[in-house]
Coordinates of C-alpha atoms in Angstrom, one line a residue:
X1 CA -8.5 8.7 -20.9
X2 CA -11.2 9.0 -17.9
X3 CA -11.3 5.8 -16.1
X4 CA -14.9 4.8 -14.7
X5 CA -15.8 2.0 -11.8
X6 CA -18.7 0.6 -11.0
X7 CA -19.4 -1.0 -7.4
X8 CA -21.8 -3.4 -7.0
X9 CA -23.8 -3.5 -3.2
X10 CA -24.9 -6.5 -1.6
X11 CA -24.2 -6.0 2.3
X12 CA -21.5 -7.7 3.8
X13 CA -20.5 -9.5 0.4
X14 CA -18.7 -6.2 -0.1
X15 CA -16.1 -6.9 2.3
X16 CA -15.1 -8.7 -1.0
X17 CA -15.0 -5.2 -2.7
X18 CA -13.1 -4.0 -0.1
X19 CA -10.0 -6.2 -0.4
X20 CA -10.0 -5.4 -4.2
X21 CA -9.8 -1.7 -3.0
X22 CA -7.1 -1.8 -0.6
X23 CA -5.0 -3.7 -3.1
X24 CA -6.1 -0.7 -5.9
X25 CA -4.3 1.3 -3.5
X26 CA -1.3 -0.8 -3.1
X27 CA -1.1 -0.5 -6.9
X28 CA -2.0 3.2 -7.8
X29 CA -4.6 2.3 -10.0
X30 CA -5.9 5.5 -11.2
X31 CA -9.6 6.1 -11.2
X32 CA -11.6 9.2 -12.3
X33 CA -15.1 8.1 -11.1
X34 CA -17.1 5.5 -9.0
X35 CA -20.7 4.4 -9.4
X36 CA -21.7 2.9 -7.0
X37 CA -24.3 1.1 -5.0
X38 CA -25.2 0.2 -1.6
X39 CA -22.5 -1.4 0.2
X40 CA -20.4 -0.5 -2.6
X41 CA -20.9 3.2 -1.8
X42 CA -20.4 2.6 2.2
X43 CA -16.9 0.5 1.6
X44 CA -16.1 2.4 -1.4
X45 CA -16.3 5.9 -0.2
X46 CA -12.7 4.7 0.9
X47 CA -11.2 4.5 -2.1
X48 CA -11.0 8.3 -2.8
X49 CA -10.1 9.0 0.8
X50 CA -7.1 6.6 0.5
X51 CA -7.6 5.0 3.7
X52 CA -6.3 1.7 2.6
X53 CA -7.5 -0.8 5.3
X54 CA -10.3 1.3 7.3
X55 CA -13.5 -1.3 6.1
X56 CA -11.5 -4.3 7.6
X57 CA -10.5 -2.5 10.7
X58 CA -13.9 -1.0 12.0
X59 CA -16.0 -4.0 11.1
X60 CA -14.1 -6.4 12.9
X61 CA -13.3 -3.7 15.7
X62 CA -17.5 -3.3 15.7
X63 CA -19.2 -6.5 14.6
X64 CA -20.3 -7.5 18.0
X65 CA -21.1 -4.3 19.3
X66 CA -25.0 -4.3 19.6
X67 CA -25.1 -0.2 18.6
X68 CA -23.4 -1.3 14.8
X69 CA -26.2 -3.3 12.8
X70 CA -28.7 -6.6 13.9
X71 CA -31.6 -7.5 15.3
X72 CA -30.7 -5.4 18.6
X73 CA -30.3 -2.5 16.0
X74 CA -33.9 -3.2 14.5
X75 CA -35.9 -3.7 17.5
X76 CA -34.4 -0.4 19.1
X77 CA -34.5 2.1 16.3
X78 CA -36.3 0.4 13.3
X79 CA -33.4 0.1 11.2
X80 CA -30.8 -3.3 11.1
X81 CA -27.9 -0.5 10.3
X82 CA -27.9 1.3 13.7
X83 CA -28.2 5.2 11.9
X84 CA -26.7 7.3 14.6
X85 CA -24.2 5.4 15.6
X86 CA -22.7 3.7 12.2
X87 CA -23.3 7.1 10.0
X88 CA -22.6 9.6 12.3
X89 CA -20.8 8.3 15.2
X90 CA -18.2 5.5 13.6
X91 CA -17.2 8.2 11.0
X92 CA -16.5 10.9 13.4
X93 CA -14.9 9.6 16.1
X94 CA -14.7 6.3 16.5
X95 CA -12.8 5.4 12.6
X96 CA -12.7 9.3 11.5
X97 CA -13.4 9.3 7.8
X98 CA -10.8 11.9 5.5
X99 CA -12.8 14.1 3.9
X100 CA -10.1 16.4 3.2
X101 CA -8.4 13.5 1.2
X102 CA -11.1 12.7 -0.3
X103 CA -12.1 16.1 -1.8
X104 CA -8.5 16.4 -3.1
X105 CA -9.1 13.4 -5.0
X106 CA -11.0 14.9 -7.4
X107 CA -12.2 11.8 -8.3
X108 CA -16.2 11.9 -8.8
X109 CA -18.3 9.4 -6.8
X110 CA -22.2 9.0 -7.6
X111 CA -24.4 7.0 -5.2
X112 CA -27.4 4.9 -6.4
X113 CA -30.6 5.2 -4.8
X114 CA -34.4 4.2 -5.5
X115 CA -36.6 6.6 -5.0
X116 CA -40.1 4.7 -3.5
X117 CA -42.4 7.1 -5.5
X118 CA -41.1 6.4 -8.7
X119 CA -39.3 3.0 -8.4
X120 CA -36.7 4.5 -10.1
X121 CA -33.0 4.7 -9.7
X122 CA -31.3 8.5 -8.7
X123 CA -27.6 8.9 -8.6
X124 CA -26.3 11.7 -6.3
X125 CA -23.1 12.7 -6.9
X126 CA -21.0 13.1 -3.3
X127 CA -18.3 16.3 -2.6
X128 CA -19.0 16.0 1.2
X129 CA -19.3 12.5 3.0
X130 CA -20.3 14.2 6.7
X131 CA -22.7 17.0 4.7
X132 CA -24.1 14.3 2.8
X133 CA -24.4 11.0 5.2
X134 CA -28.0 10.4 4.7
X135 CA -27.5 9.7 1.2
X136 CA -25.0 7.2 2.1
X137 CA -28.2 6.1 5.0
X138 CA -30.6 5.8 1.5
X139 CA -28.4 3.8 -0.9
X140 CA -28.0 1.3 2.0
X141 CA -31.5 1.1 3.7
X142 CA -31.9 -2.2 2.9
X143 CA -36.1 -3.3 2.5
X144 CA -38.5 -4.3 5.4
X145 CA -35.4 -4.1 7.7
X146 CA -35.0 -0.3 7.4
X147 CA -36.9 2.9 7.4
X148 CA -36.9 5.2 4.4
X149 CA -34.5 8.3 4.0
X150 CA -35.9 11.3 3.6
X151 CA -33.6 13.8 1.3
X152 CA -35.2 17.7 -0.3
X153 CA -38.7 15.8 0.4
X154 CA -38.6 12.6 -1.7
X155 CA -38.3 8.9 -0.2
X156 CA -35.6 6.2 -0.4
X157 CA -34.7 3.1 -0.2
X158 CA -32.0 0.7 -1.2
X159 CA -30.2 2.3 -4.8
X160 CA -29.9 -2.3 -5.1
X161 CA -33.9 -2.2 -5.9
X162 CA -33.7 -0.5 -8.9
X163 CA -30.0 -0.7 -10.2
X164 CA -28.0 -3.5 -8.2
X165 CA -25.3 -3.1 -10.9
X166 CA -24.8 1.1 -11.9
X167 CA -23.5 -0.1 -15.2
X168 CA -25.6 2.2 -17.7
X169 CA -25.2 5.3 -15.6
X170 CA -21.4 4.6 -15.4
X171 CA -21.8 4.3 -19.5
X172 CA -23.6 7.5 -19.6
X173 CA -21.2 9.6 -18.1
X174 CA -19.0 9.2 -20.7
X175 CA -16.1 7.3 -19.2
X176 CA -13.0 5.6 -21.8
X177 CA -12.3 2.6 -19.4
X178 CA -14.8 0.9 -16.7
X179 CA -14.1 -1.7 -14.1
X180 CA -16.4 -3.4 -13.1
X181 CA -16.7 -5.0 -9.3
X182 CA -19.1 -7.6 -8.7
X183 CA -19.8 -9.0 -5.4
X184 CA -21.2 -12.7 -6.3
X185 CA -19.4 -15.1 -9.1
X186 CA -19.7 -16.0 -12.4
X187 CA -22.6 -18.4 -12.6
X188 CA -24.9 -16.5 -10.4
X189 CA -27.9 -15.4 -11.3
X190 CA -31.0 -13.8 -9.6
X191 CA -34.5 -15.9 -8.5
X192 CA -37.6 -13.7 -8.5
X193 CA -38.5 -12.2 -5.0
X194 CA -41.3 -13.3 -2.8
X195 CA -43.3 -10.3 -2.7
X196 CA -46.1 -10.9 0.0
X197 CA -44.0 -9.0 2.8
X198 CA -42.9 -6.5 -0.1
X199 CA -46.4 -5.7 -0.6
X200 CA -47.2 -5.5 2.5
X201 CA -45.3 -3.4 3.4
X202 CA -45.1 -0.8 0.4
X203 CA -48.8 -1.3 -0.6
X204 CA -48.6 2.7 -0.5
X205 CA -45.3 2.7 -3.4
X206 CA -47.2 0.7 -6.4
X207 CA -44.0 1.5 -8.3
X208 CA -41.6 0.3 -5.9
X209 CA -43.4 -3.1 -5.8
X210 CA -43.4 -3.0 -10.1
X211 CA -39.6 -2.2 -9.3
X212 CA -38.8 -4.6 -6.9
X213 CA -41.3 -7.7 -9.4
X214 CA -39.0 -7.5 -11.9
X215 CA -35.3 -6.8 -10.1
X216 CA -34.2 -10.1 -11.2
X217 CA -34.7 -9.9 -14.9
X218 CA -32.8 -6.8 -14.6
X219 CA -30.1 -8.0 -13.1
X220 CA -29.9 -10.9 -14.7
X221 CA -29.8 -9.2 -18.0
X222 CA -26.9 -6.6 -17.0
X223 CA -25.2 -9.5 -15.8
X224 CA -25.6 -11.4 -19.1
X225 CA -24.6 -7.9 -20.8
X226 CA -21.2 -7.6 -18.4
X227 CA -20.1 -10.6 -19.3
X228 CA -20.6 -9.9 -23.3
X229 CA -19.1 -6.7 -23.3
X230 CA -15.8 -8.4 -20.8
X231 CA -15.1 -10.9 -23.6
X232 CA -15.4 -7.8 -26.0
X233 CA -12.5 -6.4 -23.9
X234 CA -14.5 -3.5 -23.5
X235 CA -15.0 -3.5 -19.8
X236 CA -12.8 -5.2 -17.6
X237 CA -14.6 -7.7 -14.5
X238 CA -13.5 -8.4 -10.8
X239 CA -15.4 -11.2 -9.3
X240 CA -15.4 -13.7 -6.6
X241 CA -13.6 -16.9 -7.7
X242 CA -15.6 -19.2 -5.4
X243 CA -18.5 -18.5 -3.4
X244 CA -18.0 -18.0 0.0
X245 CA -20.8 -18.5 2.4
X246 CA -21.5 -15.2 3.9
X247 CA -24.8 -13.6 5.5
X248 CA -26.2 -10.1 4.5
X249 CA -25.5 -9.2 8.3
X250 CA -22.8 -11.3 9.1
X251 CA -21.8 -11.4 12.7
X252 CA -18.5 -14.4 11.8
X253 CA -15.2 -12.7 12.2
X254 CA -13.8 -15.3 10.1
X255 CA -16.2 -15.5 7.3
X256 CA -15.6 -11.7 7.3
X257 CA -11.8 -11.7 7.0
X258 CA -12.5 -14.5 4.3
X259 CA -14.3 -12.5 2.2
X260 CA -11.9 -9.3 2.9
X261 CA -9.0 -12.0 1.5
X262 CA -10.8 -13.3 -1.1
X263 CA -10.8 -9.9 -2.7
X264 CA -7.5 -9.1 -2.0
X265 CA -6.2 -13.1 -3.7
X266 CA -8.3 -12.4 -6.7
X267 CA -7.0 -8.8 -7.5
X268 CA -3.6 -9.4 -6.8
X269 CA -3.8 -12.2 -9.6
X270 CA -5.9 -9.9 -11.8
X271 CA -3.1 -6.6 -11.8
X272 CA -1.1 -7.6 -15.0
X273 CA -4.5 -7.9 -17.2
X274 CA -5.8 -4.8 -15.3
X275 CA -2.5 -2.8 -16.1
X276 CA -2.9 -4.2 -19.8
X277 CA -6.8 -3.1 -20.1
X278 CA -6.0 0.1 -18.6
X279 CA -2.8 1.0 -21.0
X280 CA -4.2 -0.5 -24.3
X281 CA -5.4 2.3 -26.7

């Protein structure tokens, strides 16, 4: 039995992710793949690597430093996620990254990106964190806020744009079980965008802005679709219990740790059915 989870993005809403994570670890709960998206992808990456705590630690070690992410960030380099300093220096020396853990994991991750050309989601499957970083930069480049990646030519932005929730791709790939991780509660559900800055902006990527028009129908539906095939028992859902107030770029230690605790609360209650779900044939 392959064992399949899915990460849902959504900036620092995946501090949420995160707790669930860390107490995945506590619990040995076996996992063969992760699709993931986004934040999802940046938190997540951890998972494999086993470093049970490491999201917590460097964002409340780094959330005020000006070089992390913000408008300082923005108005320096063009990007709110500072690029040389979170992807390259936090992971090498400041909160060193395992990669030798995580290749020993053997555990298959896929980050989501959208390509600007096509408007279409890519998933890039990851064997080397420091070799591959700029994917990491693409899935998270959040819109108007960040530049595009560049990776063998082709354009990125956000992997959110075009699949928010990697449900599908997690399907396709053939996995038995799949967890699912989302990062806002049960009765929420997507408003369209206001798309003058978005076109704008991207008049140049017609496709992106087709993309990006109808995001909230597609989440929306893959939503309604998670929660049909969770009362099937055929996926199994971890999701806020409340809604905690929490910006995309949060700079509140305490909404931060919150949202970190929230996750771990809500798992902890959740192990017995997840054990169950996991073990039933």
């Amino acid at each position: 039995m392959k064992v399949g989870l899915v990460l849902e993005g959504g900036a620092m809403r995946g501090m949420f992710t995160a707790g669930v994570l860390d107490v995945f670890m506590d619990h040995n709960i076996h996992i063969d793949g992760i699709v993931s998206v986004s934040a999802g992808a940046l938190f997540g990456v951890n998972l494999p690597s086993q470093q049970r705590g490491r999201v917590l630690r460097y964002n409340l070690q780094l959330l005020h430093d000006k070089r992390y992410m913000g408008l300082h960030s923005w108005l320096t380099t063009g990007n709110i996620v500072n690029k040389d300093f979170t992807f390259y220096e936090v992971p090498y020396t400041i909160d060193p990254f395992d990669q030798t853990t995580f290749s020993q994991s053997h555990m298959d991750f896929y980050a989501t990106l959208t390509n600007v050309e096509t408007g279409l989601p890519e998933y890039i499957k990851i064997t080397d964190v420091f070799k591959q970083m700029e994917v990491f930069r693409a899935t998270s480049a959040m819109p108007l806020v960040s530049k595009m990646v560049e990776i063998n030519g082709q354009r990125y932005l956000d992997g959110g744009i075009a699949d928010s929730i990697p449900l599908k791709q997690c399907q396709q790939l053939g996995y038995d079980k799949i967890i699912v991780i989302l990062t806002r509660p049960l009765d929420y559900r997507k408003t369209p965008s206001n798309l003058f800055l978005f076109k704008t902006f991207y008049k140049r990527y017609p496709k992106l802005i087709e993309c990006m028009a109808k995001r909230h129908l597609d989440y929306n539906n893959t939503v309604e679709d998670i929660i049909r095939l969770e009362q099937a028992q055929k996926i199994f859902v971890i999701r806020p219990s409340i809604t905690l107030p929490i910006k995309r770029i949060e700079k509140d230690l305490t909404k931060i740790q919150a949202m970190y605790d929230l996750g771990v609360s809500d798992c902890q209650q959740l192990i017995p059915q997840l054990q169950h779900y996991l073990h039933q044939s």
